[in-house]
Coordinates of C-alpha atoms and ligand atoms in Angstrom, one line a residue:
X1 CA 0.0 0.0 0.0
X2 CA 1.2 3.5 -0.6
X3 CA 2.4 5.8 2.1
X4 CA 0.0 8.7 2.6
X5 CA 1.7 12.0 3.1
X6 CA 0.7 13.4 6.5
X7 CA 1.9 16.8 5.2
X8 CA -0.7 16.6 2.4
X9 CA -3.4 15.6 5.0
X10 CA -2.4 18.6 7.1
X11 CA -2.6 20.9 4.1
X12 CA -6.3 19.9 3.7
X13 CA -6.8 20.7 7.4
X14 CA -5.2 24.1 6.9
X15 CA -7.7 24.8 4.1
X16 CA -10.7 23.7 6.2
X17 CA -9.5 25.9 9.1
X18 CA -9.3 28.9 6.7
X19 CA -12.7 28.1 5.4
X20 CA -14.1 28.2 8.9
X21 CA -12.3 31.5 9.7
X22 CA -13.7 33.1 6.6
X23 CA -17.2 31.9 7.4
X24 CA -18.0 32.9 11.0
X25 CA -15.6 30.5 12.6
X26 CA -17.3 27.2 12.0
X27 CA -18.3 24.7 9.4
X28 CA -21.7 23.7 10.9
X29 CA -24.1 21.6 8.8
X30 CA -25.8 23.7 6.1
X31 CA -23.8 26.8 6.9
X32 CA -21.6 28.8 4.5
X33 CA -18.6 27.1 6.1
X34 CA -20.0 23.7 5.4
X35 CA -20.9 24.5 1.8
X36 CA -17.3 25.8 1.2
X37 CA -16.0 22.6 2.8
X38 CA -18.0 20.6 0.3
X39 CA -16.7 22.7 -2.6
X40 CA -13.1 22.2 -1.4
X41 CA -13.4 18.4 -1.2
X42 CA -15.4 18.2 -4.4
X43 CA -12.9 20.3 -6.4
X44 CA -10.0 18.1 -5.3
X45 CA -11.8 14.9 -6.2
X46 CA -13.0 16.1 -9.6
X47 CA -9.5 17.3 -10.5
X48 CA -8.3 13.7 -9.7
X49 CA -10.9 12.2 -12.0
X50 CA -13.7 11.2 -9.7
X51 CA -17.3 11.6 -10.6
X52 CA -18.7 13.2 -7.5
X53 CA -22.3 13.2 -6.4
X54 CA -23.9 15.7 -4.1
X55 CA -26.9 14.3 -2.4
X56 CA -29.0 16.9 -0.6
X57 CA -30.0 15.6 2.9
X58 CA -33.5 17.1 2.8
X59 CA -34.4 15.6 6.2
X60 CA -31.4 17.1 7.9
X61 CA -32.0 19.9 10.5
X62 CA -29.7 22.0 8.2
X63 CA -30.3 20.6 4.7
X64 CA -27.1 20.4 2.7
X65 CA -25.0 17.9 0.7
X66 CA -23.6 14.6 1.5
X67 CA -20.7 14.2 -0.9
X68 CA -20.2 10.7 -2.5
X69 CA -17.3 9.7 -4.7
X70 CA -16.8 6.3 -6.2
X71 CA -13.6 5.2 -7.9
X72 CA -15.0 3.6 -11.1
X73 CA -13.0 0.4 -11.1
X74 CA -13.8 -3.0 -9.8
X75 CA -17.1 -4.8 -9.5
X76 CA -20.0 -2.4 -8.9
X77 CA -21.9 -5.0 -6.8
X78 CA -19.0 -5.4 -4.3
X79 CA -18.4 -2.1 -2.6
X80 CA -16.2 -1.1 0.4
X81 CA -17.1 2.2 1.7
X82 CA -15.2 4.8 3.7
X83 CA -16.9 7.8 5.4
X84 CA -16.3 10.8 7.6
X85 CA -18.6 13.6 8.7
X86 CA -17.6 16.9 7.1
X87 CA -19.7 19.2 9.4
X88 CA -18.5 20.8 12.6
X89 CA -20.4 22.0 15.6
X90 CA -21.2 25.8 15.6
X91 CA -18.7 26.4 18.4
X92 CA -15.6 26.1 16.3
X93 CA -13.8 25.0 13.1
X94 CA -13.9 21.3 13.8
X95 CA -10.4 20.4 12.7
X96 CA -10.0 17.2 14.8
X97 CA -13.8 16.7 14.8
X98 CA -13.9 16.0 12.0
X99 CA -11.6 17.7 9.5
X100 CA -9.2 14.9 10.5
X101 CA -11.3 12.1 9.2
X102 CA -12.4 14.1 6.2
X103 CA -8.9 15.0 5.2
X104 CA -7.7 11.5 5.8
X105 CA -10.2 10.2 3.3
X106 CA -9.7 13.0 0.8
X107 CA -6.0 12.3 0.6
X108 CA -6.5 8.6 0.3
X109 CA -9.0 9.1 -2.5
X110 CA -6.5 11.3 -4.4
X111 CA -3.7 8.7 -4.0
X112 CA -6.0 5.9 -5.1
X113 CA -6.8 7.8 -8.3
X114 CA -3.2 8.7 -8.9
X115 CA -2.0 5.1 -8.5
X116 CA -5.0 3.7 -10.5
X117 CA -4.3 0.1 -9.5
X118 CA -6.3 -3.0 -10.6
X119 CA -9.3 -3.2 -8.3
X120 CA -10.9 -6.4 -6.9
X121 CA -13.6 -4.3 -5.2
X122 CA -15.3 -1.0 -5.8
X123 CA -14.2 1.8 -3.4
X124 CA -16.7 4.5 -2.4
X125 CA -16.0 7.5 -0.3
X126 CA -18.5 9.7 1.6
X127 CA -18.4 13.0 3.4
X128 CA -21.5 13.5 5.6
X129 CA -23.7 16.4 6.5
X130 CA -25.5 16.7 9.8
X131 CA -23.6 14.2 11.9
X132 CA -23.6 16.7 14.8
X133 CA -27.4 16.9 14.8
X134 CA -27.6 13.1 15.2
X135 CA -26.0 11.2 12.3
X136 CA -28.6 12.7 10.0
X137 CA -26.7 12.8 6.7
X138 CA -25.6 9.1 6.9
X139 CA -29.0 8.0 8.0
X140 CA -30.6 9.8 5.0
X141 CA -28.1 8.1 2.7
X142 CA -28.8 4.5 3.9
X143 CA -32.5 5.2 3.9
X144 CA -32.5 6.1 0.3
X145 CA -30.6 3.0 -0.8
X146 CA -32.6 0.0 -2.1
X147 CA -32.2 -3.3 -0.3
X148 CA -30.1 -4.5 -3.3
X149 CA -27.8 -1.4 -3.1
X150 CA -27.4 -2.0 0.6
X151 CA -26.4 -5.6 -0.1
X152 CA -23.6 -4.4 -2.4
X153 CA -21.9 -2.7 0.5
X154 CA -19.6 -5.3 2.1
X155 CA -18.3 -3.0 4.7
X156 CA -18.5 0.6 6.0
X157 CA -15.4 2.2 7.6
X158 CA -15.9 5.4 9.7
X159 CA -13.3 8.0 10.6
X160 CA -14.4 10.5 13.3
X161 CA -11.6 12.3 15.3
X162 CA -8.5 10.5 14.2
X163 CA -5.9 13.1 15.4
X164 CA -6.9 13.8 19.0
X165 CA -4.0 15.7 20.7
X166 CA -3.9 13.4 23.7
X167 CA -5.4 10.6 21.8
X168 CA -5.2 6.8 21.7
X169 CA -5.5 4.1 19.1
X170 CA -9.2 2.9 19.0
X171 CA -10.9 0.6 16.5
X172 CA -14.6 0.1 16.2
X173 CA -15.6 -3.6 16.6
X174 CA -12.0 -4.4 17.0
X175 CA -12.4 -8.2 17.0
X176 CA -14.5 -8.3 13.9
X177 CA -13.4 -9.6 10.4
X178 CA -14.3 -6.1 9.1
X179 CA -11.8 -4.5 11.4
X180 CA -9.0 -6.9 10.6
X181 CA -7.0 -4.8 8.1
X182 CA -7.2 -1.7 10.3
X183 CA -6.1 -3.7 13.3
X184 CA -3.3 -5.5 11.4
X185 CA -1.8 -2.2 10.3
X186 CA -1.7 -0.7 13.9
X187 CA -0.6 -4.1 15.3
X188 CA 2.4 -4.1 12.9
X189 CA 3.7 -1.1 14.9
X190 CA 2.9 -2.7 18.3
X191 CA 0.3 0.0 19.0
X192 CA -2.0 -2.2 21.1
X193 CA -5.3 -0.7 19.9
X194 CA -8.4 -0.9 22.0
X195 CA -12.1 -1.1 21.3
X196 CA -13.7 2.3 20.6
X197 CA -16.1 2.1 23.5
X198 CA -16.5 5.8 23.8
X199 CA -17.7 6.1 20.2
X200 CA -20.3 3.3 20.2
X201 CA -23.5 4.5 18.6
X202 CA -22.2 8.0 18.4
X203 CA -21.0 8.4 14.8
X204 CA -22.1 7.6 11.2
X205 CA -21.1 3.9 11.3
X206 CA -24.2 3.5 13.5
X207 CA -26.4 4.4 10.6
X208 CA -24.9 1.5 8.6
X209 CA -24.9 -1.0 11.4
X210 CA -28.6 -0.2 11.9
X211 CA -29.4 -1.6 8.4
X212 CA -27.2 -4.7 8.8
X213 CA -24.0 -3.5 7.1
X214 CA -20.8 -4.5 8.8
X215 CA -18.8 -1.6 10.2
X216 CA -15.4 -0.6 11.6
X217 CA -13.2 2.4 11.8
X218 CA -10.4 4.3 13.6
X219 CA -10.8 6.9 16.3
X220 CA -8.4 8.7 18.7
X221 CA -10.9 9.7 21.3
X222 CA -13.1 12.6 22.3
X223 CA -13.9 13.9 25.9
X224 CA -13.1 10.7 27.8
X225 CA -10.0 10.7 30.0
X226 CA -6.8 8.9 29.2
X227 CA -6.0 6.2 31.8
X228 CA -2.6 5.7 33.3
X229 CA -2.4 2.3 31.5
X230 CA -3.1 4.0 28.2
X231 CA -0.5 6.7 28.8
X232 CA 2.0 4.0 29.6
X233 CA 1.5 2.3 26.3
X234 CA 0.7 5.2 24.1
X235 CA 2.3 8.2 25.7
X236 CA 0.4 11.4 26.4
X237 CA -1.1 12.7 29.7
X238 CA -3.0 10.4 32.0
X239 CA -6.0 12.0 33.7
X240 CA -6.6 14.4 30.8
X241 CA -9.2 14.2 28.0
X242 CA -8.1 12.7 24.7
X243 CA -9.3 16.0 23.1
X244 CA -9.7 18.8 25.6
X245 CA -10.9 21.1 22.7
X246 CA -13.7 18.7 21.8
X247 CA -16.6 20.8 20.4
X248 CA -14.9 24.0 21.3
X249 CA -13.5 27.0 19.4
X250 CA -9.9 25.7 20.1
X251 CA -10.5 22.7 17.8
X252 CA -8.1 24.3 15.2
X253 CA -5.0 23.1 13.3
X254 CA -3.2 23.4 16.6
X255 CA -5.4 20.6 18.0
X256 CA -3.9 17.9 15.9
X257 CA -1.7 14.9 16.8
X258 CA 0.3 14.4 13.6
X259 CA 1.6 11.0 14.7
X260 CA -1.8 9.5 15.2
X261 CA -3.1 11.3 12.0
X262 CA -0.3 9.8 10.0
X263 CA -0.9 6.3 11.3
X264 CA -4.6 6.6 10.6
X265 CA -4.1 7.8 7.1
X266 CA -1.6 5.1 6.3
X267 CA -3.9 2.5 7.9
X268 CA -6.7 3.5 5.6
X269 CA -4.5 3.0 2.6
X270 CA -3.4 -0.4 4.0
X271 CA -7.1 -1.4 4.3
X272 CA -8.0 -0.1 0.9
X273 CA -5.2 -2.1 -0.7
X274 CA -5.9 -5.2 1.4
X275 CA -9.6 -5.2 0.7
X276 CA -9.9 -3.8 -2.8
X277 CA -6.6 -3.8 -4.7
X278 CA -4.6 -6.5 -6.5
X279 CA -5.4 -10.0 -7.8
X280 CA -6.5 -10.8 -11.2
X281 CA -8.2 -8.1 -13.3
X282 CA -11.9 -8.4 -13.4
X283 CA -14.4 -6.9 -15.7
X284 CA -17.1 -4.7 -14.2
Ligands
LIG301 N1 -19.5 11.5 17.0 C1 -19.0 12.4 18.0 C2 -19.0 13.8 17.5 O1 -18.9 14.0 16.3 C3 -17.6 12.2 18.2 C4 -17.2 11.0 18.9 C5 -16.6 10.1 18.3 C6 -17.5 11.0 20.3 C7 -16.2 9.0 18.9 C8 -17.1 9.9 20.9 C9 -16.4 8.9 20.3 O2 -19.1 14.7 18.2
LIG302 ZN1 -18.6 16.3 17.2
LIG303 ZN1 -17.4 13.8 15.1

């Protein structure tokens, strides 16, 4: 799998922070800052050769687009999906929550297009509106899929807060087959990842799990406190929150752990290559 440049991921975060600053300090669902965030991601994807769909979440509290981009190689009836919410809370620019997951997926999408490998599965990326109002954008998306379309999605991987400054290495449904590539990548560095108990039912993977689609994902933690055992194995400060700027105005580019961000971004590439790249060429 390719190495994803954390410098490039951070450059996307700098752009998202600027977008917030220029639009009242946030990227809240449906706001000008959100719309500008969609335009930024969409423009990068289109320049790389993606066909990008904007799906208006009409049932969202603040109606605006979910952004869907599929790399048009591999069998259309076997899809692995990677998603992150692109909206912030109103209180701040949302750079760890969730510029980090959004930029991680954007850079992975760009690298996949640039490498253009032989695909054994179809890869679809999504950036959600309205997560902060209750997973609304992702729920709207799964609700509009037919049963057949849902059946095509073999796994959904979620990335919400993957660069928490005092973070840890958490994986959703860590013992599942779905989680195996994400876990294998972090295990290869001896990172001793743990189950993402804090995040259960609290991000967009829940929308997919609720309709029977297997899920996993990476997270680095939100407002819960790092234990001394976790600080011993991962470093950081025991007795402090994983992200003390969670849902606050200080969730800026200064609120990013570049080491965890790098390992998350590279782990996504590892998973994409393990799940969807290689083997014998197939016809769509
Ligand atoms: N879904 C939460 C939010 O966006 C973030 C979160 C993720 C909280 C994981 C806890 C665990 O605010
Ligand atoms: Zn949040
Ligand atoms: Zn979030």
